[in-house]
Short mmCIF file of C-alpha atoms and ligand atoms in Angstrom, two decimals:
data_model
loop_
_atom_site.label_atom_id
_atom_site.label_comp_id
_atom_site.label_asym_id
_atom_site.label_seq_id
_atom_site.Cartn_x
_atom_site.Cartn_y
_atom_site.Cartn_z
CA MET A 1 0.22 0.05 0.19
CA GLU A 2 1.10 3.56 -0.98
CA LYS A 3 1.88 5.60 1.87
CA HIS A 4 -0.65 8.15 2.70
CA ILE A 5 0.04 12.33 1.89
CA LEU A 6 -2.91 13.13 3.44
CA SER A 7 -4.82 12.20 7.15
CA LYS A 8 -7.33 14.15 8.80
CA SER A 9 -5.66 16.54 10.61
CA THR A 10 -3.23 17.27 7.77
CA PHE A 11 -5.99 17.66 5.49
CA LEU A 12 -7.83 20.41 7.92
CA ARG A 13 -4.35 21.68 8.19
CA GLY A 14 -4.43 22.28 4.66
CA LEU A 15 -7.92 24.29 4.75
CA GLN A 16 -6.83 26.44 7.36
CA CYS A 17 -3.80 27.19 5.36
CA ALA A 18 -2.01 25.70 2.53
CA LYS A 19 1.51 27.18 3.74
CA SER A 20 0.65 25.43 7.05
CA LEU A 21 0.41 22.14 5.42
CA TYR A 22 3.70 22.57 3.20
CA LEU A 23 5.14 23.51 6.16
CA TYR A 24 4.52 20.50 8.19
CA LYS A 25 4.78 17.95 4.97
CA ASN A 26 8.70 19.69 4.19
CA PHE A 27 9.96 21.28 7.32
CA ILE A 28 8.44 19.96 10.22
CA GLN A 29 11.63 20.91 12.60
CA LEU A 30 9.82 24.60 12.32
CA ARG A 31 7.12 23.28 14.19
CA ASP A 32 6.18 24.98 18.02
CA ALA A 33 6.24 22.70 20.53
CA PRO A 34 2.83 22.25 21.91
CA SER A 35 2.50 24.26 25.28
CA ALA A 36 1.31 22.22 28.38
CA GLU A 37 -2.26 23.21 28.32
CA GLN A 38 -2.28 22.07 24.25
CA GLN A 39 -0.77 18.47 25.27
CA SER A 40 -3.41 18.33 28.12
CA ILE A 41 -6.30 19.14 25.65
CA PHE A 42 -5.01 16.47 23.29
CA ASN A 43 -4.73 13.19 26.53
CA ARG A 44 -8.35 14.67 27.51
CA GLY A 45 -9.37 13.70 23.68
CA SER A 46 -7.35 10.19 23.89
CA ASN A 47 -8.92 9.44 27.48
CA VAL A 48 -12.64 9.97 26.38
CA GLY A 49 -11.81 8.62 23.07
CA VAL A 50 -11.18 5.36 25.35
CA PHE A 51 -14.01 5.53 27.60
CA ALA A 52 -16.44 6.45 24.72
CA GLN A 53 -15.66 2.34 23.67
CA GLN A 54 -18.12 1.37 26.62
CA LEU A 55 -20.81 2.47 24.62
CA PHE A 56 -20.31 -0.32 22.16
CA PRO A 57 -18.62 -2.95 24.34
CA GLY A 58 -16.96 -6.12 23.18
CA GLY A 59 -14.63 -4.43 20.29
CA THR A 60 -11.77 -5.21 18.76
CA ASP A 61 -8.66 -2.52 18.63
CA ALA A 62 -7.27 -2.16 15.32
CA THR A 63 -4.38 0.01 16.69
CA PRO A 64 -1.01 -2.30 15.17
CA ALA A 65 1.83 -3.01 17.44
CA ARG A 66 3.40 -0.31 16.46
CA ARG A 67 1.00 2.87 15.68
CA SER A 68 2.62 4.77 13.42
CA ASP A 69 2.69 1.79 11.49
CA ASN A 70 -0.51 3.01 9.40
CA PRO A 71 -0.84 0.45 6.57
CA ALA A 72 -0.79 -2.57 9.33
CA ALA A 73 -4.01 -0.76 10.39
CA VAL A 74 -5.38 -0.20 7.45
CA GLU A 75 -5.08 -4.05 6.86
CA ARG A 76 -6.22 -5.29 10.42
CA THR A 77 -9.42 -3.16 9.68
CA HIS A 78 -9.80 -4.97 6.58
CA GLU A 79 -9.24 -8.57 7.96
CA LEU A 80 -11.12 -7.87 10.85
CA ILE A 81 -14.27 -6.69 8.57
CA SER A 82 -13.76 -9.81 6.59
CA SER A 83 -14.03 -12.47 9.47
CA GLY A 84 -17.28 -10.77 10.85
CA ALA A 85 -16.33 -8.30 13.32
CA GLU A 86 -19.22 -6.23 14.37
CA VAL A 87 -17.62 -3.43 16.87
CA ILE A 88 -14.15 -1.90 15.58
CA TYR A 89 -11.93 0.87 17.39
CA GLU A 90 -9.78 2.54 15.86
CA ALA A 91 -11.04 1.90 12.63
CA ALA A 92 -8.55 2.69 9.60
CA PHE A 93 -8.95 3.20 5.94
CA GLN A 94 -7.26 5.04 3.15
CA PHE A 95 -8.33 5.86 -0.22
CA GLU A 96 -6.19 7.25 -3.37
CA GLN A 97 -3.44 8.21 -0.36
CA VAL A 98 -6.04 9.75 2.36
CA LEU A 99 -6.17 8.08 5.54
CA ALA A 100 -8.76 8.11 7.88
CA ILE A 101 -8.69 6.66 11.22
CA LEU A 102 -11.86 6.45 13.08
CA ASP A 103 -12.93 6.04 16.70
CA ILE A 104 -16.15 3.32 16.91
CA LEU A 105 -16.78 1.16 13.57
CA VAL A 106 -19.95 -0.61 14.52
CA LYS A 107 -22.15 -3.13 11.95
CA LYS A 108 -25.41 -3.75 13.24
CA GLU A 109 -28.32 -5.48 11.31
CA GLY A 110 -25.79 -5.79 7.98
CA SER A 111 -25.15 -2.57 7.78
CA TRP A 112 -22.06 -0.32 8.79
CA TYR A 113 -22.24 2.78 11.29
CA ALA A 114 -19.53 5.06 11.85
CA TYR A 115 -18.71 7.22 14.85
CA GLU A 116 -16.35 9.99 15.87
CA VAL A 117 -15.46 10.78 19.33
CA LYS A 118 -15.27 14.56 20.54
CA SER A 119 -14.10 15.85 23.94
CA SER A 120 -15.97 18.70 23.09
CA THR A 121 -20.12 19.30 25.07
CA LYS A 122 -20.48 21.59 21.34
CA ILE A 123 -20.36 20.56 17.39
CA SER A 124 -17.91 22.79 15.71
CA GLN A 125 -17.38 23.31 11.70
CA THR A 126 -14.29 21.66 12.16
CA TYR A 127 -15.91 18.70 13.62
CA LEU A 128 -18.16 18.59 10.53
CA LEU A 129 -15.39 18.62 8.02
CA ASP A 130 -13.74 15.72 10.02
CA ALA A 131 -16.86 13.65 9.91
CA SER A 132 -17.09 14.48 6.26
CA LEU A 133 -13.42 13.74 5.30
CA GLN A 134 -13.86 10.16 7.27
CA TYR A 135 -16.92 9.78 5.44
CA TRP A 136 -15.54 10.33 1.81
CA VAL A 137 -12.28 8.27 2.60
CA ILE A 138 -14.49 5.08 4.17
CA THR A 139 -17.08 4.78 1.54
CA ASN A 140 -14.88 5.48 -1.35
CA SER A 141 -12.65 2.90 -0.41
CA GLY A 142 -15.78 0.18 -0.60
CA LEU A 143 -17.24 0.28 2.84
CA PRO A 144 -20.66 1.94 2.49
CA LEU A 145 -22.10 3.79 5.63
CA GLU A 146 -25.87 3.47 7.02
CA ASP A 147 -24.96 6.56 8.89
CA ILE A 148 -22.27 8.56 10.76
CA SER A 149 -22.53 10.41 14.15
CA LEU A 150 -20.43 12.46 15.88
CA ILE A 151 -20.20 11.61 19.74
CA THR A 152 -19.71 14.95 22.16
CA ILE A 153 -20.07 15.27 25.95
CA ASN A 154 -23.30 16.03 27.18
CA ASN A 155 -22.27 18.40 29.82
CA GLN A 156 -25.90 18.27 31.79
CA TYR A 157 -24.75 14.82 32.96
CA VAL A 158 -24.58 14.55 36.61
CA ARG A 159 -22.52 11.34 37.92
CA LYS A 160 -24.35 9.14 40.11
CA GLY A 161 -22.12 5.58 41.36
CA ASP A 162 -19.88 4.58 38.10
CA VAL A 163 -20.08 6.58 34.75
CA ASP A 164 -22.59 5.67 32.63
CA PRO A 165 -21.49 6.25 29.29
CA HIS A 166 -24.83 6.38 28.30
CA GLY A 167 -25.58 9.43 29.89
CA LEU A 168 -22.02 10.90 29.58
CA PHE A 169 -22.32 10.79 25.83
CA THR A 170 -24.57 12.32 23.26
CA PHE A 171 -25.14 11.25 19.28
CA ARG A 172 -25.84 12.88 16.88
CA SER A 173 -25.85 11.63 12.78
CA VAL A 174 -23.83 14.73 10.42
CA LYS A 175 -24.75 12.04 7.20
CA LYS A 176 -26.40 15.24 6.11
CA GLU A 177 -23.60 17.47 6.11
CA ALA A 178 -21.18 14.81 5.49
CA LEU A 179 -22.72 14.04 2.51
CA SER A 180 -23.39 17.44 1.36
CA ASN A 181 -19.56 18.38 1.73
CA GLN A 182 -18.20 15.33 -0.22
CA ALA A 183 -17.47 17.29 -3.74
CA MET A 184 -15.84 20.26 -1.74
CA ILE A 185 -14.01 17.63 0.29
CA SER A 186 -12.74 15.62 -3.34
CA GLU A 187 -11.63 19.38 -4.37
CA LYS A 188 -9.92 20.29 -1.55
CA ILE A 189 -7.77 16.92 -1.36
CA ALA A 190 -7.07 17.32 -4.62
CA GLN A 191 -5.51 21.09 -4.20
CA SER A 192 -3.82 19.68 -0.78
CA LYS A 193 -2.29 17.02 -2.48
CA LEU A 194 -0.66 19.37 -5.00
CA VAL A 195 0.20 21.55 -2.27
CA ALA A 196 2.11 19.09 -0.15
CA ALA A 197 4.30 17.73 -3.93
CA ASP A 198 4.93 21.29 -4.81
CA PRO A 199 8.46 22.06 -3.93
CA LYS A 200 7.83 25.72 -3.71
CA MET A 201 5.79 26.88 -0.65
CA PRO A 202 2.91 28.16 -1.31
CA GLU A 203 3.29 32.28 -1.36
CA MET A 204 0.72 33.11 2.30
CA ARG A 205 0.37 36.57 4.60
CA ILE A 206 0.22 36.56 7.78
CA GLY A 207 -4.09 37.18 8.87
CA GLU A 208 -6.69 35.92 10.69
CA HIS A 209 -6.58 32.62 9.35
CA CYS A 210 -3.52 32.10 11.62
CA PHE A 211 -5.83 31.60 14.58
CA SER A 212 -9.05 29.81 13.30
CA PRO A 213 -10.41 27.45 13.98
CA TYR A 214 -6.23 26.97 15.66
CA ASN A 215 -3.70 28.71 16.53
CA CYS A 216 -0.74 27.79 13.98
CA ASP A 217 1.73 26.18 14.97
CA PHE A 218 4.21 27.97 12.79
CA MET A 219 3.66 31.23 14.44
CA SER A 220 7.81 31.31 15.12
CA THR A 221 8.48 31.24 11.84
CA CYS A 222 5.40 33.19 10.01
CA TRP A 223 5.40 35.79 12.60
CA LYS A 224 9.44 36.50 13.45
CA ASN A 225 9.86 39.59 11.35
CA VAL A 226 6.71 41.17 13.62
CA PRO A 227 8.19 43.74 15.32
CA PRO A 228 7.78 44.74 19.02
CA ASN A 229 5.29 47.08 20.33
CA SER A 230 2.99 45.50 16.98
CA VAL A 231 -0.25 47.02 16.25
CA PHE A 232 -1.52 43.32 16.85
CA GLU A 233 -0.26 43.56 20.79
CA ILE A 234 -3.76 46.54 20.42
CA THR A 235 -6.60 44.51 22.27
CA GLY A 236 -9.75 45.72 22.22
CA ILE A 237 -9.90 45.75 18.35
CA SER A 238 -10.37 43.46 16.33
CA LYS A 239 -8.31 41.06 14.49
CA ALA A 240 -9.44 42.27 10.87
CA ASP A 241 -8.45 45.90 12.34
CA GLN A 242 -5.23 45.50 13.65
CA PHE A 243 -4.80 43.55 10.04
CA ALA A 244 -5.69 45.92 8.55
CA LEU A 245 -3.68 48.50 10.20
CA TYR A 246 -0.71 45.96 8.96
CA ASP A 247 -1.25 46.20 5.81
CA ALA A 248 -1.76 49.75 5.44
CA GLY A 249 1.78 49.74 6.70
CA PHE A 250 1.04 51.10 10.46
CA LYS A 251 3.24 47.84 11.68
CA THR A 252 3.96 49.28 15.21
CA ILE A 253 1.86 51.18 17.61
CA PRO A 254 4.14 54.27 17.39
CA GLU A 255 3.43 54.58 14.00
CA ILE A 256 -0.29 54.58 14.24
CA PRO A 257 -1.66 58.54 13.67
CA GLU A 258 -3.09 60.92 16.36
CA GLU A 259 -6.24 60.87 14.52
CA ASN A 260 -7.66 57.45 14.52
CA LEU A 261 -11.39 55.67 15.09
CA LEU A 262 -9.30 53.00 17.08
CA GLY A 263 -11.67 53.96 20.11
CA LYS A 264 -10.70 55.11 23.70
CA ASN A 265 -9.37 52.23 25.17
CA ALA A 266 -7.06 51.23 22.56
CA ASN A 267 -5.92 54.97 22.23
CA ILE A 268 -5.25 54.84 26.07
CA HIS A 269 -2.69 51.95 25.34
CA ILE A 270 -1.43 53.82 21.97
CA ASN A 271 -0.31 56.85 23.99
CA ALA A 272 1.13 55.23 26.96
CA VAL A 273 3.12 53.12 24.74
CA LYS A 274 4.25 56.88 22.76
CA THR A 275 4.99 58.15 25.86
CA GLY A 276 5.86 55.29 27.95
CA GLU A 277 4.79 56.62 30.99
CA PRO A 278 1.61 54.84 32.95
CA LEU A 279 -1.79 56.68 32.96
CA ILE A 280 -3.31 57.15 36.58
CA ASP A 281 -7.07 58.18 36.96
CA LYS A 282 -6.22 59.53 40.67
CA GLU A 283 -10.37 60.11 40.76
CA ALA A 284 -11.02 56.60 39.62
CA LEU A 285 -8.73 54.98 41.87
CA LYS A 286 -9.89 56.78 45.21
CA LEU A 287 -13.34 55.22 43.75
CA PHE A 288 -12.22 52.21 43.52
CA LEU A 289 -10.52 51.84 46.75
CA GLY A 290 -13.03 53.65 48.77
CA LYS A 291 -15.16 50.24 48.32
CA ILE A 292 -12.77 48.22 49.98
CA SER A 293 -12.34 47.94 53.92
CA TYR A 294 -10.38 45.98 56.30
CA PRO A 295 -9.45 43.20 56.81
CA VAL A 296 -8.83 42.93 53.60
CA TYR A 297 -8.42 39.02 51.95
CA PHE A 298 -6.66 38.16 48.75
CA MET A 299 -8.04 35.33 47.38
CA ASP A 300 -7.32 33.06 44.69
CA PHE A 301 -8.57 29.73 43.60
CA GLU A 302 -7.05 26.58 41.64
CA THR A 303 -9.37 24.29 39.87
CA PHE A 304 -9.46 21.36 37.86
CA MET A 305 -12.48 20.08 35.17
CA PRO A 306 -12.34 16.46 34.41
CA ALA A 307 -14.05 15.64 31.28
CA ILE A 308 -15.74 12.34 33.06
CA PRO A 309 -16.98 13.24 35.81
CA VAL A 310 -14.67 11.76 39.08
CA TYR A 311 -16.89 12.37 41.95
CA ASN A 312 -20.48 11.46 42.69
CA GLY A 313 -22.52 14.54 41.96
CA THR A 314 -20.36 16.17 39.62
CA LYS A 315 -20.86 17.38 35.57
CA PRO A 316 -18.36 17.26 32.85
CA TYR A 317 -16.06 20.35 32.98
CA GLN A 318 -17.41 21.22 36.18
CA HIS A 319 -15.22 23.46 37.40
CA LEU A 320 -13.53 21.54 41.16
CA PRO A 321 -11.98 23.92 43.70
CA PHE A 322 -9.37 21.95 44.79
CA GLN A 323 -6.67 24.69 46.41
CA PHE A 324 -6.75 28.81 47.94
CA SER A 325 -4.44 30.79 48.86
CA LEU A 326 -4.87 33.38 51.22
CA HIS A 327 -3.08 36.63 52.39
CA TYR A 328 -4.84 38.90 54.57
CA LYS A 329 -4.36 42.30 56.23
CA THR A 330 -5.79 44.10 59.23
CA HIS A 331 -4.67 47.34 58.42
CA GLU A 332 -3.27 49.31 55.57
CA ARG A 333 0.56 49.13 57.23
CA GLU A 334 0.61 45.83 58.46
CA GLU A 335 2.68 42.76 56.60
CA ALA A 336 0.04 40.66 54.86
CA LYS A 337 0.22 37.27 56.52
CA HIS A 338 -0.96 33.86 54.37
CA ILE A 339 -3.23 30.90 54.87
CA GLU A 340 -3.27 27.87 52.57
CA PHE A 341 -5.30 25.13 51.37
CA LEU A 342 -4.97 22.12 49.27
CA ALA A 343 -6.55 19.17 48.84
CA GLU A 344 -5.30 15.67 49.66
CA GLN A 345 -5.73 14.08 45.88
CA GLY A 346 -7.59 10.86 45.20
CA PHE A 347 -10.47 12.07 47.29
CA ASP A 348 -13.33 14.66 46.86
CA PRO A 349 -11.73 18.43 47.33
CA ARG A 350 -14.89 20.16 47.78
CA LYS A 351 -16.39 20.34 51.27
CA THR A 352 -12.80 20.38 52.61
CA PHE A 353 -11.99 23.40 50.22
CA ILE A 354 -15.40 25.17 51.24
CA GLU A 355 -15.15 24.39 55.17
CA SER A 356 -11.75 25.79 54.96
CA LEU A 357 -12.30 28.83 53.04
CA LEU A 358 -15.33 29.81 55.27
CA LYS A 359 -13.68 29.54 58.44
CA HIS A 360 -10.19 31.49 57.43
CA THR A 361 -12.96 34.36 55.93
CA GLU A 362 -15.21 34.43 59.01
CA GLY A 363 -16.31 38.40 59.84
CA GLN A 364 -16.04 41.59 57.79
CA GLY A 365 -13.77 42.77 55.40
CA THR A 366 -13.36 43.01 51.67
CA ILE A 367 -12.57 39.71 50.01
CA LEU A 368 -10.24 41.07 47.03
CA VAL A 369 -9.92 38.20 43.84
CA PHE A 370 -7.96 39.09 40.46
CA ASP A 371 -10.19 38.40 37.77
CA ALA A 372 -13.54 37.18 40.08
CA LEU A 373 -15.21 35.09 37.49
CA MET A 374 -14.09 31.62 38.27
CA GLU A 375 -13.97 32.23 41.95
CA ARG A 376 -17.51 33.52 41.93
CA ASN A 377 -18.76 30.55 39.89
CA VAL A 378 -16.97 27.70 42.21
CA LEU A 379 -18.77 29.54 45.26
CA ASN A 380 -22.08 29.42 43.40
CA GLY A 381 -21.76 26.00 42.24
CA LEU A 382 -20.60 25.27 46.11
CA LYS A 383 -23.79 26.88 47.13
CA LYS A 384 -25.75 24.27 45.29
CA ASP A 385 -23.78 21.45 46.29
CA PHE A 386 -24.01 22.31 49.84
CA PRO A 387 -26.90 24.17 50.24
CA GLU A 388 -25.81 23.66 54.42
CA PHE A 389 -23.14 26.53 53.87
CA SER A 390 -25.36 28.52 51.27
CA GLU A 391 -25.55 31.55 53.69
CA ALA A 392 -22.31 31.83 54.37
CA ILE A 393 -21.25 31.11 50.63
CA ASP A 394 -23.69 33.80 50.11
CA ASN A 395 -21.92 36.87 52.50
CA ARG A 396 -18.04 35.67 51.25
CA LEU A 397 -19.95 36.48 47.50
CA SER A 398 -21.19 40.00 48.88
CA ARG A 399 -17.65 41.14 50.32
CA ILE A 400 -15.66 39.83 46.74
CA VAL A 401 -14.35 43.07 44.99
CA ASP A 402 -12.44 42.81 42.04
CA LEU A 403 -8.54 43.50 41.66
CA MET A 404 -8.70 43.83 37.75
CA GLN A 405 -11.51 46.35 37.78
CA PRO A 406 -8.82 49.79 37.88
CA PHE A 407 -6.52 47.87 35.14
CA GLN A 408 -9.59 46.63 32.98
CA GLU A 409 -11.60 50.48 33.25
CA LYS A 410 -7.90 51.54 32.94
CA SER A 411 -7.77 53.93 35.74
CA PHE A 412 -4.18 52.73 35.90
CA TYR A 413 -2.38 51.73 32.65
CA HIS A 414 1.13 50.99 32.60
CA PRO A 415 2.61 50.47 29.00
CA ALA A 416 4.28 47.44 29.78
CA MET A 417 0.82 45.50 30.45
CA LYS A 418 0.63 45.36 26.19
CA ASN A 419 -2.98 45.75 27.38
CA SER A 420 -3.13 42.69 28.97
CA PHE A 421 -5.11 42.56 32.51
CA SER A 422 -3.71 39.20 33.43
CA ILE A 423 -1.72 39.47 36.75
CA LYS A 424 1.10 37.81 35.23
CA ASN A 425 1.67 40.69 32.74
CA LEU A 426 0.90 43.47 35.56
CA LEU A 427 3.90 42.08 37.94
CA PRO A 428 6.22 42.75 35.38
CA ALA A 429 5.25 46.31 34.34
CA ILE A 430 4.25 47.32 38.10
CA VAL A 431 6.14 44.84 40.47
CA PRO A 432 9.32 43.81 38.92
CA GLU A 433 10.46 42.44 41.76
CA LEU A 434 8.43 39.67 41.72
CA SER A 435 7.88 37.08 39.43
CA TYR A 436 6.55 33.64 38.56
CA ALA A 437 9.58 32.72 35.76
CA SER A 438 11.65 30.72 39.00
CA LEU A 439 8.36 28.46 39.49
CA LYS A 440 7.81 25.06 38.39
CA ILE A 441 4.24 25.83 38.04
CA SER A 442 3.66 29.31 36.45
CA SER A 443 0.17 29.10 35.53
CA GLY A 444 -3.54 28.05 36.47
CA SER A 445 -3.83 25.97 33.47
CA ILE A 446 -0.42 23.82 34.73
CA ALA A 447 -1.58 24.04 38.38
CA MET A 448 -5.08 21.97 36.84
CA ILE A 449 -2.78 19.43 34.77
CA ALA A 450 -0.81 18.59 37.90
CA PHE A 451 -3.49 18.39 39.90
CA GLU A 452 -5.16 15.93 37.51
CA LYS A 453 -1.76 14.32 37.32
CA LEU A 454 -1.41 13.66 41.09
CA GLN A 455 -4.73 11.85 41.18
CA ARG A 456 -3.10 8.42 39.91
CA GLU A 457 0.50 9.25 40.88
CA THR A 458 2.05 6.49 43.28
CA ASP A 459 5.39 8.06 43.99
CA MET A 460 5.43 9.44 47.64
CA PHE A 461 7.93 12.22 46.84
CA LYS A 462 6.63 12.79 43.33
CA ILE A 463 3.40 13.95 44.95
CA LEU A 464 5.37 15.76 48.10
CA GLU A 465 6.90 17.69 45.49
CA VAL A 466 3.96 18.33 42.99
CA ARG A 467 2.17 19.70 45.93
CA GLU A 468 5.07 22.23 47.16
CA GLN A 469 4.97 23.37 43.50
CA LEU A 470 1.17 24.10 43.76
CA LEU A 471 1.24 25.81 47.22
CA GLU A 472 4.28 27.93 45.96
CA TYR A 473 2.67 28.78 42.87
CA CYS A 474 -0.80 29.82 44.65
CA LYS A 475 0.82 31.62 47.09
CA MET A 476 2.40 33.96 44.68
CA ASP A 477 -0.52 34.97 42.94
CA THR A 478 -1.80 36.56 46.00
CA LEU A 479 0.68 37.80 47.10
CA ALA A 480 1.13 39.18 43.83
CA MET A 481 -1.92 40.88 44.62
CA VAL A 482 -0.96 42.15 47.57
CA LYS A 483 1.58 43.78 46.16
CA VAL A 484 -0.10 45.08 42.76
CA PHE A 485 -2.77 46.60 45.67
CA GLU A 486 0.04 48.08 47.40
CA VAL A 487 1.09 49.85 44.22
CA LEU A 488 -2.69 51.33 43.55
CA GLU A 489 -2.99 52.57 46.84
CA ALA A 490 0.23 54.26 46.77
CA SER A 491 -1.09 55.53 43.38
CA LYS A 492 -3.69 57.16 44.18
CA GLY A 493 -2.10 60.14 46.13
CA GLU A 494 -3.83 62.23 48.61
S1 SF4 B 501 1.44 31.33 10.77
FE1 SF4 B 501 -0.45 31.72 9.09
S2 SF4 B 501 0.69 32.26 7.33
FE2 SF4 B 501 1.88 30.96 8.46
S3 SF4 B 501 1.59 28.88 7.88
FE3 SF4 B 501 0.52 29.06 9.84
S4 SF4 B 501 -1.74 29.70 9.30
FE4 SF4 B 501 -0.41 29.84 7.62
#
């Protein structure tokens, strides 16, 4: 069998950008490494795919001994079909050098049904194209399909006892869409094959397609000539507006004329970059700080969101809090004190989490949170899960003030923030003595992955090491808030 030229993923890559397909085929070494977050999404997809096999138990896996041996997988699938197998996992097909590996193939009453599993809760256009390509390869390779369906996660499912795969997943036939896409798929396959075989790289300027439907993994190659302080750092305007500026020759922020139609927020950032001076609206800052009363708590949660619910009473992708850090000051000139909580791995953390949090935030005073949406959602979720704490949780919710507000509203704006309101971007701008750089865990998503992995970890030394790293990270988040708050207080003037 000839080696395949296109697979599902390279076909979709070519639809996003011909140059991306060309680079992948010819210069894969230029590809940017996936981030820890992207790798975790990929791993999550694989776990969900394996779990979904329980929907059709007793099947045979066509994956060959050497995973990359695709011809062996195609041959094995063919043998399984010929020998009367009725449920095949990872069924592989090839037609005209296009390879498709289907999650689950099932024979019912003499007809074949194809199922592709997605770890998402929604069906996207990309998934429909993916299924359309599968349909094209499978049917053209000689296996008629009665139907093809996407299996996604049902986000309303609540675990009770063992996870019920029939409750966790939801099915939708996409045969109609697949059929209507067949002519387009044929045409795009032909075009993509030409791109892959062409010795010349396709001309392709950077554009909005670099981000849609996915962030391209050749950005460090194609975007390397984009200068610092480029117009792509202006947030609050659309990508289309950024490219319009760039294509009109205004490549950097200092080149943007005084008179423009970019709006107030974008111009605050533009002017701050041009002057290099922070912008401080003292009156607005005073108003914000006037809402805060001592003792002040600086609070941050870490959560994990398993696609397949781990605990009874939880839903897919529910934010499950496993850690908090609290700094607190009883008055302005006091050094902040610190309290922390990190749940034991392997147990439902929610009850001990909320009990500990309520105990340490009893009484009065403002609870400052940076970007409070997640913390509010978690507390509201805990209210439903543990109605006995409802009143106390309402009290904490009523005391929350979002420390991001003055930055978001540009009452305080520093050019080095690059229009980002994340605390990690604020720190180098306004508290340069603090940094996440030396931390092994340096973002909420890495913390989430680390805690998820701890659930399966058995090496005590590794467990202690990761727990230490988690504690350090979360503590840094609230210490950073303390320092940022002190900068705001010092900036408001008399
Ligand atoms: S970075 Fe943009 S232009 Fe370059 S290959 Fe990717 S999508 Fe194409």
